[in-house]
Short mmCIF file of C-alpha atoms in Angstrom, two decimals:
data_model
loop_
_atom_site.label_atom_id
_atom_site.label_comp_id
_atom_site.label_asym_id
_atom_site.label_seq_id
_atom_site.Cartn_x
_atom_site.Cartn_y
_atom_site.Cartn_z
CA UNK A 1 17.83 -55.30 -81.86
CA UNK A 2 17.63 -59.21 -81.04
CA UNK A 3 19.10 -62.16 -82.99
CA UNK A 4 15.76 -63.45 -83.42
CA UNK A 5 14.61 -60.26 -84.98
CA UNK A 6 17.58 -59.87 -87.71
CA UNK A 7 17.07 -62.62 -88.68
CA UNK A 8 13.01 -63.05 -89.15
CA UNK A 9 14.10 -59.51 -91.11
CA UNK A 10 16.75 -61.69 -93.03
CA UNK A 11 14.50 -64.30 -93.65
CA UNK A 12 11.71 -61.83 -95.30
CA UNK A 13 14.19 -60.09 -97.59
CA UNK A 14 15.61 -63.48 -98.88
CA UNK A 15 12.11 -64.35 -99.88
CA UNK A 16 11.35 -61.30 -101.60
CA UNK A 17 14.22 -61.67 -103.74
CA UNK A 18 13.12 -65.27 -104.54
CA UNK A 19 9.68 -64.36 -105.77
CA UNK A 20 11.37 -61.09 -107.60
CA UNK A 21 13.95 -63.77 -109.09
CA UNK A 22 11.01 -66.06 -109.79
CA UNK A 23 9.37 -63.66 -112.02
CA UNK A 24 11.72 -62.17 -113.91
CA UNK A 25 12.32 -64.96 -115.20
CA UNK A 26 8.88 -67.42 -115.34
CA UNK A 27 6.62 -63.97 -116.24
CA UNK A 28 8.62 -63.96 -119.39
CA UNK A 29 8.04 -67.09 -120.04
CA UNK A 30 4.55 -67.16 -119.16
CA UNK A 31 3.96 -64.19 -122.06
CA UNK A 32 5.76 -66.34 -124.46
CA UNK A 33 3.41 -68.71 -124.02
CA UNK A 34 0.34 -66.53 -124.19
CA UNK A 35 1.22 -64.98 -127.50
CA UNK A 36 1.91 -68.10 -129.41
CA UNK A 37 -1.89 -69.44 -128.25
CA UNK A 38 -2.69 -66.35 -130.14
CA UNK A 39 -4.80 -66.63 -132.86
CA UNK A 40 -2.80 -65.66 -136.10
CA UNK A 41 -4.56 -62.79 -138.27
CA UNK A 42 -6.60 -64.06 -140.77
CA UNK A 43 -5.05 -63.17 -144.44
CA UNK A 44 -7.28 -62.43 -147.43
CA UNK A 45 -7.55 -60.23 -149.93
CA UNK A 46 -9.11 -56.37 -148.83
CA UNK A 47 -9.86 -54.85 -152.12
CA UNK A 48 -9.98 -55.27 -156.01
CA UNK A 49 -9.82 -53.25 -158.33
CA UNK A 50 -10.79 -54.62 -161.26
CA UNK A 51 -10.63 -52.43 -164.47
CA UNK A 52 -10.05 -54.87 -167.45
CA UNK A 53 -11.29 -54.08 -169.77
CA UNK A 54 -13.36 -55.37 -172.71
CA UNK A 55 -10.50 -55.87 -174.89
CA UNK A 56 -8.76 -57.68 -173.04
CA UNK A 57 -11.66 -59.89 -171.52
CA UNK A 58 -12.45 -61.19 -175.23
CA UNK A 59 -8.71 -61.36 -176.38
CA UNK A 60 -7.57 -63.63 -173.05
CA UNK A 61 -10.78 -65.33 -173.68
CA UNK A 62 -10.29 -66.52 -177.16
CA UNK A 63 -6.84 -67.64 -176.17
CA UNK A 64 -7.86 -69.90 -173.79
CA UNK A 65 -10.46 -71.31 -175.25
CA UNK A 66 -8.53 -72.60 -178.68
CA UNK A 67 -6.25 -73.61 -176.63
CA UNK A 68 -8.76 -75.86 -174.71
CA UNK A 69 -10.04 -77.25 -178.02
CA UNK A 70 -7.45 -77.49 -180.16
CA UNK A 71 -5.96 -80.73 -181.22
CA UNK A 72 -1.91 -80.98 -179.23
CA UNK A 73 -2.50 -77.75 -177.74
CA UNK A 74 -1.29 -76.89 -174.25
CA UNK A 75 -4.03 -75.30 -172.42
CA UNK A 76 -4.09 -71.88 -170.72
CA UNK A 77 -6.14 -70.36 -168.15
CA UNK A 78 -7.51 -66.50 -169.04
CA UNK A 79 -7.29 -65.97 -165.44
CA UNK A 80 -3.55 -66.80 -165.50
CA UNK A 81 -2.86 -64.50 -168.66
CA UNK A 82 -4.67 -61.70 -167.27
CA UNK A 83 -3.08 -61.57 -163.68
CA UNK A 84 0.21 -62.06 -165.44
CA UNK A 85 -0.69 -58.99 -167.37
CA UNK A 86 -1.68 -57.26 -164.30
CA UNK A 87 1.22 -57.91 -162.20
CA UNK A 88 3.17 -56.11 -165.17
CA UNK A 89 0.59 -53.08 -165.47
CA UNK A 90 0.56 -52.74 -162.06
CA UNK A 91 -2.96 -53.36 -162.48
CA UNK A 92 -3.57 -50.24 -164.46
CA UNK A 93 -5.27 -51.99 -167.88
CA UNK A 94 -5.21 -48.69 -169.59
CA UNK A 95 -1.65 -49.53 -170.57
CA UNK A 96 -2.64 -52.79 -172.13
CA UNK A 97 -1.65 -53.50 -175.78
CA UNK A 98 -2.50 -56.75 -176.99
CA UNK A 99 1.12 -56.90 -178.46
CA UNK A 100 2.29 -57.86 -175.05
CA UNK A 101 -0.79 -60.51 -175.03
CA UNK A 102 1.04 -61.52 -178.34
CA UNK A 103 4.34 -61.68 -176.27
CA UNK A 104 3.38 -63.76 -173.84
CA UNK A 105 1.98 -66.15 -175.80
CA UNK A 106 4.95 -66.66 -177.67
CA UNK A 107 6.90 -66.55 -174.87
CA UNK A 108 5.12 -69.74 -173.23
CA UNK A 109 5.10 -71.58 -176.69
CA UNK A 110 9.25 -70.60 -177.10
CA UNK A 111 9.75 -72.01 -173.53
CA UNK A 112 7.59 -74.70 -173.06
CA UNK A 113 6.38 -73.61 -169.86
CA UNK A 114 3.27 -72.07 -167.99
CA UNK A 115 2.00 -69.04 -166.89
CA UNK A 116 2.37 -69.64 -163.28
CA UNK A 117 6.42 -70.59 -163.94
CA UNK A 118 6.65 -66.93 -165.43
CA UNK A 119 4.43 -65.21 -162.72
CA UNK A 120 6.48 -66.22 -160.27
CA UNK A 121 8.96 -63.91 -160.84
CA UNK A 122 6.47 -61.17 -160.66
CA UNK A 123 5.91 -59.97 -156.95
CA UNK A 124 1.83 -59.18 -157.29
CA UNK A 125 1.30 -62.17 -159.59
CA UNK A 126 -0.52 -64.37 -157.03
CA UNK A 127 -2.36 -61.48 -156.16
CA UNK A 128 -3.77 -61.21 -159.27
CA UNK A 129 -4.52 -64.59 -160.02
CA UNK A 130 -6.29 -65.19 -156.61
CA UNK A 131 -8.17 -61.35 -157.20
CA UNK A 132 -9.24 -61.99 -161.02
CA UNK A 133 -10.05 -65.60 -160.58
CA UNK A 134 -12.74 -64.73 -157.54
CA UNK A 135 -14.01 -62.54 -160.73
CA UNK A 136 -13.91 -64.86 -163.51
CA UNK A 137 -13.84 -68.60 -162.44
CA UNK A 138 -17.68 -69.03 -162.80
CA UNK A 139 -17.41 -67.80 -166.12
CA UNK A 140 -15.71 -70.52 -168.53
CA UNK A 141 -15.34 -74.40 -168.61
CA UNK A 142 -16.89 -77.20 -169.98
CA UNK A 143 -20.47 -78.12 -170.39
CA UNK A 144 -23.57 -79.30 -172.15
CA UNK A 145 -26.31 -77.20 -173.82
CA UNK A 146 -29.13 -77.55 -175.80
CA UNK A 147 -29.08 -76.08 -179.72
CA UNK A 148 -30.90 -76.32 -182.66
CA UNK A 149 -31.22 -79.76 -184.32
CA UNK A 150 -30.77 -78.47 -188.48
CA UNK A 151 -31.87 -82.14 -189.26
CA UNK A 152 -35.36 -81.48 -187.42
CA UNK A 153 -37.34 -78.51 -187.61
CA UNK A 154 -38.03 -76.73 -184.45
CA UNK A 155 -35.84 -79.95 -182.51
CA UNK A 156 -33.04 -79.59 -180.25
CA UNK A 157 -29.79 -81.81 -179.90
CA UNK A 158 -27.47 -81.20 -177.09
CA UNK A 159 -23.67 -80.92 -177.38
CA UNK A 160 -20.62 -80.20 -175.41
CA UNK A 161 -18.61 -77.18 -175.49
CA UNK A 162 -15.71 -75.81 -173.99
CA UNK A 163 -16.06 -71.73 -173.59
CA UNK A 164 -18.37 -69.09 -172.08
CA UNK A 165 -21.03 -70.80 -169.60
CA UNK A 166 -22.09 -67.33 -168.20
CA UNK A 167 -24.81 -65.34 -170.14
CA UNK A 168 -25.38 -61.84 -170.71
CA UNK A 169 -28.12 -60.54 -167.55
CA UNK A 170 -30.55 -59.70 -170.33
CA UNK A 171 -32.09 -61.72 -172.57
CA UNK A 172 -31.77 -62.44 -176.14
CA UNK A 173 -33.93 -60.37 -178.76
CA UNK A 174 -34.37 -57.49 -176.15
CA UNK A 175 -32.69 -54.59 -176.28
CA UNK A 176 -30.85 -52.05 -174.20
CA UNK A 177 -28.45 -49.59 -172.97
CA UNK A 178 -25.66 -49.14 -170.85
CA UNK A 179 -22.74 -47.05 -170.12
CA UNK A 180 -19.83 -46.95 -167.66
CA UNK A 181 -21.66 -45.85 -164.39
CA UNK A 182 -19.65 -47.58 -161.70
CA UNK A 183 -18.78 -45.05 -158.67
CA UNK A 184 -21.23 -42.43 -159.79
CA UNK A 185 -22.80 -40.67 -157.21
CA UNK A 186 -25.97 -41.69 -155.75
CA UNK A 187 -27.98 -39.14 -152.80
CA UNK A 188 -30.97 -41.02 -152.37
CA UNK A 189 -31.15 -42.09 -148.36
CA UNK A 190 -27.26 -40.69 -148.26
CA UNK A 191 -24.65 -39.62 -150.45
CA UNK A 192 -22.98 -42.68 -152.17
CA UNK A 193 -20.86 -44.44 -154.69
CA UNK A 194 -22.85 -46.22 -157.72
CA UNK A 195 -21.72 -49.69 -156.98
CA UNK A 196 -23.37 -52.03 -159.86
CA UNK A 197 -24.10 -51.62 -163.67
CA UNK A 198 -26.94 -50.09 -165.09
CA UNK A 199 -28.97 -51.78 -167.84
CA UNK A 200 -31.77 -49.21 -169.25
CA UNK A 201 -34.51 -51.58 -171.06
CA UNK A 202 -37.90 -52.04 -171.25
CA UNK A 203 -40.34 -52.89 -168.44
CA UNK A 204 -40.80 -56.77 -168.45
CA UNK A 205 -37.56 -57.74 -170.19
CA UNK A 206 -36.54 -61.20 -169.30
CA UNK A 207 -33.79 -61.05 -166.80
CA UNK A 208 -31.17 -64.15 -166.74
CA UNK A 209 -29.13 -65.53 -164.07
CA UNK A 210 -25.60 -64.86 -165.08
CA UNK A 211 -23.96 -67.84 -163.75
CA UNK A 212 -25.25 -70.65 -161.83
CA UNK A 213 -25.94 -70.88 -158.02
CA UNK A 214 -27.90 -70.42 -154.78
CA UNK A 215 -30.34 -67.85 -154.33
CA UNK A 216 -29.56 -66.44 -151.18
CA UNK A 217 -31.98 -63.62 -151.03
CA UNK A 218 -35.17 -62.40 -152.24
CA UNK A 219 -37.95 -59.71 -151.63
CA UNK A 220 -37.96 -55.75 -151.02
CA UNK A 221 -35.14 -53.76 -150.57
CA UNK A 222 -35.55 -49.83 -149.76
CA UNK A 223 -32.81 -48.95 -152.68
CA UNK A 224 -33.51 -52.16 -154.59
CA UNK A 225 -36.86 -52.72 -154.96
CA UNK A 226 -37.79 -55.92 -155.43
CA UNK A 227 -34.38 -57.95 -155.65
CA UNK A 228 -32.85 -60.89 -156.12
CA UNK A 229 -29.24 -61.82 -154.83
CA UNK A 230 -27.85 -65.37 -156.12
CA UNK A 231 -24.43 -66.40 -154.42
CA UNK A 232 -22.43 -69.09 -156.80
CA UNK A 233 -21.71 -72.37 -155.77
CA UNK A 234 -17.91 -71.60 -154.91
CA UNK A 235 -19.29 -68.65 -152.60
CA UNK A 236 -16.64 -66.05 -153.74
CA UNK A 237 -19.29 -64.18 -156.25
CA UNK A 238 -22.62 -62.47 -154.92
CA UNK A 239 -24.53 -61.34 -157.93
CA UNK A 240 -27.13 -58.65 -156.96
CA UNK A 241 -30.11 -57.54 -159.27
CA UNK A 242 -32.46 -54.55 -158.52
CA UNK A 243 -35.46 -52.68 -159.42
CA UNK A 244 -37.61 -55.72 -160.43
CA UNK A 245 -40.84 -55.03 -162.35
CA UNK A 246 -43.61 -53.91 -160.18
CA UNK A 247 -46.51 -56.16 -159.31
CA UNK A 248 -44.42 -59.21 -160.54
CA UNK A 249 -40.96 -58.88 -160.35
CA UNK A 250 -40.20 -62.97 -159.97
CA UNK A 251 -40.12 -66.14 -162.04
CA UNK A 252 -41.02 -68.76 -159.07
CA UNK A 253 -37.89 -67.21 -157.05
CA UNK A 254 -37.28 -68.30 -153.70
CA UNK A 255 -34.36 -68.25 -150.79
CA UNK A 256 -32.32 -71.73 -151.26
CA UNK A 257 -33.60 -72.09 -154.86
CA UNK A 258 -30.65 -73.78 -157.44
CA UNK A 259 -30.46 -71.72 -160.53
CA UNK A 260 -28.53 -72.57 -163.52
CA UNK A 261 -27.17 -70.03 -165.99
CA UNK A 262 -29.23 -68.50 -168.48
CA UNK A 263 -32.06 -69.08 -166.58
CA UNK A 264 -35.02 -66.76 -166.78
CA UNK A 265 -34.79 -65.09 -162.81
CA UNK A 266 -37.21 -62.26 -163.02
CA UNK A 267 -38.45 -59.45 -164.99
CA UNK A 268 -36.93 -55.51 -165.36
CA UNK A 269 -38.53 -52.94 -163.41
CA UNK A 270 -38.68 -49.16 -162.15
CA UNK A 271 -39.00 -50.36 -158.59
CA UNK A 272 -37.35 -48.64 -155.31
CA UNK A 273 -36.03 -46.17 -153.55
CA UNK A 274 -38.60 -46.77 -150.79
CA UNK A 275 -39.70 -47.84 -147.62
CA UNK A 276 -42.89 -48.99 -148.93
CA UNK A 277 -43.21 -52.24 -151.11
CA UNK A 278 -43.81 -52.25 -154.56
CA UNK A 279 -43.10 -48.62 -155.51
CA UNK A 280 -42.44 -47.63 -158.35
CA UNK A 281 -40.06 -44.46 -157.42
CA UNK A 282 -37.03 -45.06 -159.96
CA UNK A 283 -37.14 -42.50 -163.28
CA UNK A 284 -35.55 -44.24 -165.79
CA UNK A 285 -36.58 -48.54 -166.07
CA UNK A 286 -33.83 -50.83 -165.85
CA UNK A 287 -31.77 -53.37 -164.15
CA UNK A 288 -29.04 -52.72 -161.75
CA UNK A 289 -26.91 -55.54 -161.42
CA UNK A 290 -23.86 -55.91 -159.10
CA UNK A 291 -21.10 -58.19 -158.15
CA UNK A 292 -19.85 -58.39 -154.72
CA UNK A 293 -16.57 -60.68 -154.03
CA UNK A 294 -16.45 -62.71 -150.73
CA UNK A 295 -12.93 -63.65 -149.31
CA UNK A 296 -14.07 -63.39 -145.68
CA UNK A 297 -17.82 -63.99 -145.00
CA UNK A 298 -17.63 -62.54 -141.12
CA UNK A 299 -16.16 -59.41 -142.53
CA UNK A 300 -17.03 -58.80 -146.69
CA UNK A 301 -20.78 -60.07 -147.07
CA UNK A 302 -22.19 -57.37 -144.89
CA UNK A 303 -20.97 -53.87 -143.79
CA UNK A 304 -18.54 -51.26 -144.75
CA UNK A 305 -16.06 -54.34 -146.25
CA UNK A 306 -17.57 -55.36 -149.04
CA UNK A 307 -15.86 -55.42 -152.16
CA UNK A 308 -17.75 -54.48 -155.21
CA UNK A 309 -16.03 -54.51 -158.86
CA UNK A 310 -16.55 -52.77 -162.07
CA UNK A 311 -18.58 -54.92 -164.61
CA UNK A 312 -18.45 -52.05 -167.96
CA UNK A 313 -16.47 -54.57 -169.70
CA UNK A 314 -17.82 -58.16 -168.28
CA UNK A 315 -21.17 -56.85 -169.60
CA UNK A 316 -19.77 -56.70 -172.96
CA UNK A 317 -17.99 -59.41 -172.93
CA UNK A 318 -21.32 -61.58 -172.12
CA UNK A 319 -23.04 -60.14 -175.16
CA UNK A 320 -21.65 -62.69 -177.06
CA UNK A 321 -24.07 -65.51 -174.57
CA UNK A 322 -27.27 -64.55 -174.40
CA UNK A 323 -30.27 -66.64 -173.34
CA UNK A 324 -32.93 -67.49 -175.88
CA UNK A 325 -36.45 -67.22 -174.02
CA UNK A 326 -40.07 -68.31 -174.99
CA UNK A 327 -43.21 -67.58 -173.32
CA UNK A 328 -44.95 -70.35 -171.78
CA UNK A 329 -49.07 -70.05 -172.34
CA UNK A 330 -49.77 -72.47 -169.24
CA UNK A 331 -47.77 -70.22 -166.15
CA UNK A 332 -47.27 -66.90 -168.20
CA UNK A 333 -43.89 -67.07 -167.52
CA UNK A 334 -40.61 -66.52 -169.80
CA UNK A 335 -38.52 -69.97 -169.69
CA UNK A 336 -35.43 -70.48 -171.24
CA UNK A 337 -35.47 -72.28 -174.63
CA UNK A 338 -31.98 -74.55 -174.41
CA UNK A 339 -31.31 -76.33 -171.25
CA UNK A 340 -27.52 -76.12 -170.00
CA UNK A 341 -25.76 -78.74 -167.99
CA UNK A 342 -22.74 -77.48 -166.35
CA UNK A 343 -20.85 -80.63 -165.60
CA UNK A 344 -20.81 -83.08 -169.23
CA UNK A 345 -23.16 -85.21 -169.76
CA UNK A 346 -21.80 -86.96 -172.96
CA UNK A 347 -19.99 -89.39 -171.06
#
């Protein structure tokens, strides 16, 4: 073998071990790098289980609104007391007692402190206050209505309140039925879980937008019937109501329309199950309503993500606001009687 050969030979080999040098150590490197341009996983809440229940609704409730209108009070959020609670049931409300409501209460008065101080010793208690809120933030705060001027028969005076700005779905004077029906089974188009609550009234029964915001759908749906879906202004709550009344299911509803609560949104039907509009194909008449929660819009408004709670006890609870309604002779229409502002307007 010549010189020149060993060392063109010699030559090669050094190289190779340069570039295998070389990337040991840049390829690394070079990974690293990749994997911190990584996106990072988007975090939000999956599921919710919400099973408060009525008791505990109206008992939260009247805590926190006394203490929003009493006189030197310090005031406390519902949502706050309940996800405390829930942190220490573990979410299971079945243990709740209102003696630990009672507790608690004391407890912040004793110690001078909030909720949020004591919940964060609890591990789920953000959880809970982030799950329950999405639920319940539309539901209480300050605002103006309309009532009944005693000094002027027939006239109206408006006021501000703090409390309940959400109404009951069906309005007042009419009534109806319910039961808890959530996750019943369902066959028509394919076996399924009963994801809403069930109101069983008469056909034509005012039905009221719950709290206010954005319609964000309207028309036929093959389960639904004719349908209206109203997304609130905050976007985490998609209320959903079904099986409007045949023929003319809809008080001047359209897509992008601002509702307020307690407005009159349609009538209560028998219509769905489907393919063909305006069919009336449902036994029993009545309004299913539903409430979706939205932490992630790419992944929870549509598809096999959604999140759908319980609403047994919030239907209760929003027995105590129902929407007065009169009949207007001019458009045949129901119209609410008392106009509700939801920011004040007594400034």
């Amino acid at each position: 073998m010549t010189i020149h050969v060993v060392r063109k030979r010699t030559l090669l080999l050094s190289l190779l071990l340069i570039v295998l040098f070389l990337g040991g150590v840049l390829m690394p490197a070079a990974r690293y790098t990749l994997a911190e341009k990584a996106p990072e996983e988007k975090k939000f809440i999956k599921w919710v289980d919400f099973n408060v229940p009525y008791e505990a609704l109206a008992a939260t409730l009247e805590i926190d609104i006394q203490s929003h209108t009493t006189e030197g009070a310090t005031p406390v959020s519902w949502v706050d007391l309940l996800a405390y609670l829930g942190a220490q049931y573990g979410g299971e409300f079945s243990r709740f007692k209102k003696s630990d409501l009672t507790k608690l209460t004391e407890r912040l008065k004793q110690e001078q402190t909030e909720v949020d101080a004591l919940g964060a010793n609890l591990k789920t208690y953000a959880y809970f206050k982030e799950a329950y809120g999405a639920v319940l933030d539309g539901f209480v705060g300050t605002h103006s209505i309309e009532v009944p001027d005693e000094t002027a028969p027939g006239g109206k005076k408006l006021v501000e309140r703090y409390g309940l700005k959400a109404f009951s779905p069906i309005a007042r004077g009419y009534s109806y039925s319910h039961y808890d029906d959530f996750g019943a089974s369902r066959s028509y188009g394919y076996k399924r879980k009963h994801l809403g609550h069930d109101m069983m009234g008469g056909v034509g029964t005012p039905i009221i937008a719950i709290e206010s915001g954005i319609v964000e759908c309207v028309g036929w749906n093959q389960y639904g019937g004719w349908r209206i879906g109203i997304r609130s202004f905050d976007r985490k709550r998609y209320y959903y109501y079904a099986h409007l009344r045949k023929d003319h299911p809809y008080n001047d509803m359209y897509e992008g329309k601002i509702v307020t609560a307690g407005d009159v949104i349609g009538y209560l039907g028998m219509t769905g199950y489907s393919a063909k509009e305006n069919v009336n194909n449902i036994n029993t008449p009545h309004l299913h309503y539903g409430l979706q929660l939205i932490f992630d819009e790419e992944t929870q408004k549509d598809g096999t993500n959604q999140i759908w709670i319980n609403l047994y006890g919030i239907t209760k609870l929003l027995e105590k606001n129902r929407s007065a309604v009169y009949r207007d002779e001019e458009s045949k229409e129901y119209e609410r009687r008392y106009a509700m502002f939801e920011a004040s307007t007594m400034e």
